[in-house]
């Protein structure tokens, strides 16, 4: 057991080769925090008896109550191996899907990770997610298969069955790694092919295209988990034991007399031992031979468990003595077999020894960072690393060296900000007093005691003086009181002030960071690089060789900060440091004003900001919050800002309605955020609305069958009145609707006419638009810079290739006569110019598309050119709030078929003639009047002219010039605004004439349940509109894995209900997946005889889409068509229902 020493740790921090930055990743409840406890107990920070029970890194109260980790916590450990000491920065991360953003913050700071898998549950949804995150961040994983004790105690497996089960788990984990590796190789191969195709297109035509060639020539053996490679540990963290096969290979090589290297290769796999020949041979299952792993390893563990659970004292004593262990009397007498098992196993196969030795041997030090990872970290957005300035590219070598020299530039990445209580900071903690301070305090106490004695003796002396009247005595006494009073008051005010100050400075933010280069020192000044900072644009504005201490001109997205405090992260504790060399994880104080969630700190402005973190979970659950007492609103706003800073995933915004909205990743995350607001950041009572469920609006193709599955058009319509009324309400007068749904509208002043049609987009097309949102944003930035005559944005060749590929994919998805040349005609995407809707330019006389970055055509000057932004803005407004319930649109294509501005041109020419005539008339008047008027007359004439001008002013048509053309503004407002409003309304009406549908956000739901509770799980799912996609039994267990989809609107309270109904035997994991069209028509009314008979006269059966639509409209304060009185025709009495 190593007792941690701060001086020893700071010494090891300078030896970069001996540092390991690792995190523990796993699915929820697979044993990460228990494993972390075991590793911490090896350093003497906690007792080994409490490991697994204390959950030391779960420092929050709600983490302890719920039994799940909710935040990433770091601790620094020491480990000695082969006369070499290592410093291990260990980060424990959450496994619950709601807190997957915390996993991203942990992974970014590490060079390796421990992936923990439950031996019973095997590979689960979050295991997939964490392996993918580790792959994306280019960090090396090792595997710990935990909870082996459950195979013995719960599932009652034989060693042979357990071996087969463990083999299956290992194959599943390796299958995920293989999938990730294959996709990467194929992507690289496709990129190379694209490059060669551009250079020599004709040469490639004769070649045979072979996908497998890329995989054959790439070595991937080091990626997979295999016990013989030493990157797998089998463990039971709760019982304190774990082993890699090296331990047993070393042990048996001495006993059996077979080389350790041979045993290492054969101890895992289908090999068996021929005891007579003392040879290891390939296993032949028909002979019933046990594999070596079963015979030499698992049999021993199973026999130990059997002896302890059956309380076979003789066998236990024999095992203990043969292993050479010492078991205390308390443990040997204990009635709980788990205590005895822990005592024996933790000495025989200590888990910390197995895991930490694997970490030191198999995971890289900060010096071993790969070129690929460096370039990936430093390449932001569409820019490739090669396109950065030379100063930036030189930093790559510094990054690779991970140098701790004084001259090396400092590069630090802050992955998150976390709040700590100000009292827990090392500088605020009570420290042991020195001898001088103790003596000084003793003297002060003596003085106070003497003063008290003197004060009590004075009234006693005053009593014998009877000559004085009672009044005099009272005055004297009063005088004494007054003399004594001020110091007391001062003390009270001082204490009140300090209490108030303490209350204000309760939460302090510490940055969770890692030094990638250089040495960070306390009080050092560094640049803070915002995510939009671009060294290519900013370096020429700054003097060469400048530092953060210089007085520099203002540069966008660049600020200077001072590192006030540096901390060593020790779980629940923090230790102060003066300096931290490169390759270490640390906490930085004093960045609260400069860093919101994550940032890059650097001593050189040539460094680009690191790529943003990859978040697996999408914030989807929204609630509106307000204080119970309106006067406390400022505290709430301040508290929400602090919460936004403290949580990497939460989003805080103020809606147009003025509501303060909190957006979180799920119910558990929401509850944690609300608790933090109430108790830590705002400290006020708050009212929380029901969850605000997001929807999307879309249109579909006209249905072929009605609500009773009869073919439309063949039945006799009987209740057409409803439908016709509905249609009349939708479209006002003055709007023409064509047979094919084309809506024609004119502006308010009738100068321009627009014809707009709406069509539903194919699902794959919409999905492609959503996936390439960042690429569309890059295209939009280029187009806007081109249109606004700014310096044209540089787009590198790689991005241009991506855009071309994107365009080709879009063309493949849009097939058919009606979509001919549609991709070339895309005018804009929406909403916010990067959404899943498109606007097509289908009218003649003006060509404009979003593909300007590819053809770089010359900007054409025309009448349409001046007003096309109004059309696009109208489209953006229409897609941002649809006609059903003001929710954004999705998967809708609007095409502008006609844009007639002939009347506008006529009016312009008339106006120009009027202005010219007026100008000519004024010049004639002035020329005639000039020689006549002198002196007083001239003064009078000028006054009369002024009066005349002022009289004529109201009747004058205001005009302004723009781009050589006269732009009209009349009583309806500016013409551009009228076009915008007309376009918006035309889009809404074009959508209303088509069958409208709501789209609901959907969760994918993975539930693990036993066979007994399967029926109850299905009952809860069907009640909440869920749909089961897949159900499979986990091999070798009685557990079923159910995969389903569930609307987000129905998910609140779902996890609690499932746990209640199944007595805690099933727990779901909900992850936002996609948007799905609700098949019901929200405006449906019965129109045929069959529908009339089936649904009744009122058709008041439950319409899910209408229910959702009305709920959203009510929340937004829009008109809802619903009956307030129910059962109005019947009299209902208390005595008897009639």
PDB file of C-alpha atoms in Angstrom, residues 1019-1123:
ATOM      1  CA  UNK A1019     -47.695  -3.363 -21.325  1.00  0.00           C
ATOM      2  CA  UNK A1020     -45.892  -0.141 -20.340  1.00  0.00           C
ATOM      3  CA  UNK A1021     -44.460   0.270 -23.859  1.00  0.00           C
ATOM      4  CA  UNK A1022     -47.838  -0.157 -25.612  1.00  0.00           C
ATOM      5  CA  UNK A1023     -49.527   2.213 -23.156  1.00  0.00           C
ATOM      6  CA  UNK A1024     -46.986   4.898 -24.089  1.00  0.00           C
ATOM      7  CA  UNK A1025     -47.254   4.479 -27.882  1.00  0.00           C
ATOM      8  CA  UNK A1026     -43.978   2.538 -28.000  1.00  0.00           C
ATOM      9  CA  UNK A1027     -43.103   0.118 -30.791  1.00  0.00           C
ATOM     10  CA  UNK A1028     -40.903  -2.937 -30.243  1.00  0.00           C
ATOM     11  CA  UNK A1029     -38.280  -3.376 -32.963  1.00  0.00           C
ATOM     12  CA  UNK A1030     -36.320  -6.348 -31.724  1.00  0.00           C
ATOM     13  CA  UNK A1031     -36.279  -8.848 -28.904  1.00  0.00           C
ATOM     14  CA  UNK A1032     -33.439 -11.267 -28.339  1.00  0.00           C
ATOM     15  CA  UNK A1033     -32.312 -13.493 -25.510  1.00  0.00           C
ATOM     16  CA  UNK A1034     -28.801 -12.973 -24.205  1.00  0.00           C
ATOM     17  CA  UNK A1035     -26.908 -16.182 -24.716  1.00  0.00           C
ATOM     18  CA  UNK A1036     -26.229 -18.128 -21.551  1.00  0.00           C
ATOM     19  CA  UNK A1037     -28.519 -15.981 -19.374  1.00  0.00           C
ATOM     20  CA  UNK A1038     -32.225 -15.600 -18.699  1.00  0.00           C
ATOM     21  CA  UNK A1039     -32.051 -11.916 -19.734  1.00  0.00           C
ATOM     22  CA  UNK A1040     -33.929 -10.513 -22.734  1.00  0.00           C
ATOM     23  CA  UNK A1041     -32.810  -7.417 -24.597  1.00  0.00           C
ATOM     24  CA  UNK A1042     -35.747  -5.446 -25.979  1.00  0.00           C
ATOM     25  CA  UNK A1043     -35.099  -2.670 -28.485  1.00  0.00           C
ATOM     26  CA  UNK A1044     -37.997  -0.294 -29.037  1.00  0.00           C
ATOM     27  CA  UNK A1045     -38.790   3.232 -30.183  1.00  0.00           C
ATOM     28  CA  UNK A1046     -40.755   5.578 -27.959  1.00  0.00           C
ATOM     29  CA  UNK A1047     -42.009   9.143 -28.568  1.00  0.00           C
ATOM     30  CA  UNK A1048     -40.206  11.711 -26.405  1.00  0.00           C
ATOM     31  CA  UNK A1049     -43.655  13.145 -25.591  1.00  0.00           C
ATOM     32  CA  UNK A1050     -44.602   9.875 -23.844  1.00  0.00           C
ATOM     33  CA  UNK A1051     -41.255   9.207 -22.169  1.00  0.00           C
ATOM     34  CA  UNK A1052     -41.614  11.282 -18.999  1.00  0.00           C
ATOM     35  CA  UNK A1053     -41.879   8.979 -16.015  1.00  0.00           C
ATOM     36  CA  UNK A1054     -41.319   5.956 -18.276  1.00  0.00           C
ATOM     37  CA  UNK A1055     -38.184   4.701 -16.486  1.00  0.00           C
ATOM     38  CA  UNK A1056     -39.836   5.012 -13.055  1.00  0.00           C
ATOM     39  CA  UNK A1057     -42.992   3.241 -14.231  1.00  0.00           C
ATOM     40  CA  UNK A1058     -41.026   0.336 -15.715  1.00  0.00           C
ATOM     41  CA  UNK A1059     -39.029  -0.048 -12.511  1.00  0.00           C
ATOM     42  CA  UNK A1060     -42.201   0.004 -10.397  1.00  0.00           C
ATOM     43  CA  UNK A1061     -44.086  -2.457 -12.585  1.00  0.00           C
ATOM     44  CA  UNK A1062     -41.140  -4.871 -12.776  1.00  0.00           C
ATOM     45  CA  UNK A1063     -39.980  -4.448  -9.138  1.00  0.00           C
ATOM     46  CA  UNK A1064     -36.657  -3.040 -10.343  1.00  0.00           C
ATOM     47  CA  UNK A1065     -35.866  -6.025 -12.604  1.00  0.00           C
ATOM     48  CA  UNK A1066     -35.871  -3.924 -15.805  1.00  0.00           C
ATOM     49  CA  UNK A1067     -34.266  -0.556 -16.450  1.00  0.00           C
ATOM     50  CA  UNK A1068     -34.396   1.315 -19.763  1.00  0.00           C
ATOM     51  CA  UNK A1069     -31.741   3.418 -21.526  1.00  0.00           C
ATOM     52  CA  UNK A1070     -33.261   6.187 -23.651  1.00  0.00           C
ATOM     53  CA  UNK A1071     -31.239   7.877 -26.420  1.00  0.00           C
ATOM     54  CA  UNK A1072     -32.622  10.424 -28.883  1.00  0.00           C
ATOM     55  CA  UNK A1073     -32.713   8.735 -32.271  1.00  0.00           C
ATOM     56  CA  UNK A1074     -34.742  10.410 -35.022  1.00  0.00           C
ATOM     57  CA  UNK A1075     -37.913  12.230 -36.048  1.00  0.00           C
ATOM     58  CA  UNK A1076     -40.880  10.150 -37.139  1.00  0.00           C
ATOM     59  CA  UNK A1077     -44.096  11.142 -38.932  1.00  0.00           C
ATOM     60  CA  UNK A1078     -47.270  10.563 -36.884  1.00  0.00           C
ATOM     61  CA  UNK A1079     -49.563   8.808 -39.345  1.00  0.00           C
ATOM     62  CA  UNK A1080     -52.801  10.419 -38.026  1.00  0.00           C
ATOM     63  CA  UNK A1081     -54.072  13.518 -39.801  1.00  0.00           C
ATOM     64  CA  UNK A1082     -54.608  16.204 -37.115  1.00  0.00           C
ATOM     65  CA  UNK A1083     -57.405  17.830 -39.185  1.00  0.00           C
ATOM     66  CA  UNK A1084     -59.218  14.611 -40.048  1.00  0.00           C
ATOM     67  CA  UNK A1085     -63.049  14.553 -40.003  1.00  0.00           C
ATOM     68  CA  UNK A1086     -65.287  11.685 -41.198  1.00  0.00           C
ATOM     69  CA  UNK A1087     -66.361  12.157 -44.830  1.00  0.00           C
ATOM     70  CA  UNK A1088     -67.615   8.737 -45.937  1.00  0.00           C
ATOM     71  CA  UNK A1089     -70.428   6.494 -44.762  1.00  0.00           C
ATOM     72  CA  UNK A1090     -68.002   3.858 -43.491  1.00  0.00           C
ATOM     73  CA  UNK A1091     -66.030   6.418 -41.470  1.00  0.00           C
ATOM     74  CA  UNK A1092     -69.282   7.902 -40.189  1.00  0.00           C
ATOM     75  CA  UNK A1093     -70.461   4.480 -38.954  1.00  0.00           C
ATOM     76  CA  UNK A1094     -67.070   3.566 -37.505  1.00  0.00           C
ATOM     77  CA  UNK A1095     -66.157   6.814 -35.737  1.00  0.00           C
ATOM     78  CA  UNK A1096     -69.570   8.301 -34.998  1.00  0.00           C
ATOM     79  CA  UNK A1097     -71.125  11.648 -35.781  1.00  0.00           C
ATOM     80  CA  UNK A1098     -68.659  13.705 -33.740  1.00  0.00           C
ATOM     81  CA  UNK A1099     -65.579  11.602 -34.534  1.00  0.00           C
ATOM     82  CA  UNK A1100     -64.446  12.398 -31.001  1.00  0.00           C
ATOM     83  CA  UNK A1101     -62.273   9.312 -30.584  1.00  0.00           C
ATOM     84  CA  UNK A1102     -58.639   9.942 -29.594  1.00  0.00           C
ATOM     85  CA  UNK A1103     -56.578  11.525 -32.376  1.00  0.00           C
ATOM     86  CA  UNK A1104     -52.972  11.469 -31.133  1.00  0.00           C
ATOM     87  CA  UNK A1105     -51.708  14.054 -33.633  1.00  0.00           C
ATOM     88  CA  UNK A1106     -54.524  16.498 -32.802  1.00  0.00           C
ATOM     89  CA  UNK A1107     -53.887  16.020 -29.080  1.00  0.00           C
ATOM     90  CA  UNK A1108     -50.213  16.913 -29.509  1.00  0.00           C
ATOM     91  CA  UNK A1109     -51.015  19.838 -31.852  1.00  0.00           C
ATOM     92  CA  UNK A1110     -53.578  21.354 -29.483  1.00  0.00           C
ATOM     93  CA  UNK A1111     -51.241  20.967 -26.505  1.00  0.00           C
ATOM     94  CA  UNK A1112     -48.508  22.929 -28.328  1.00  0.00           C
ATOM     95  CA  UNK A1113     -50.984  25.580 -29.525  1.00  0.00           C
ATOM     96  CA  UNK A1114     -52.306  26.037 -25.979  1.00  0.00           C
ATOM     97  CA  UNK A1115     -48.783  26.422 -24.622  1.00  0.00           C
ATOM     98  CA  UNK A1116     -47.993  29.052 -27.263  1.00  0.00           C
ATOM     99  CA  UNK A1117     -51.259  30.944 -26.717  1.00  0.00           C
ATOM    100  CA  UNK A1118     -52.637  30.174 -30.188  1.00  0.00           C
ATOM    101  CA  UNK A1119     -56.317  29.567 -30.970  1.00  0.00           C
ATOM    102  CA  UNK A1120     -57.514  26.026 -30.225  1.00  0.00           C
ATOM    103  CA  UNK A1121     -60.770  24.755 -31.709  1.00  0.00           C
ATOM    104  CA  UNK A1122     -62.186  22.578 -28.939  1.00  0.00           C
ATOM    105  CA  UNK A1123     -65.468  22.152 -27.099  1.00  0.00           C
TER     106      UNK A1123
END
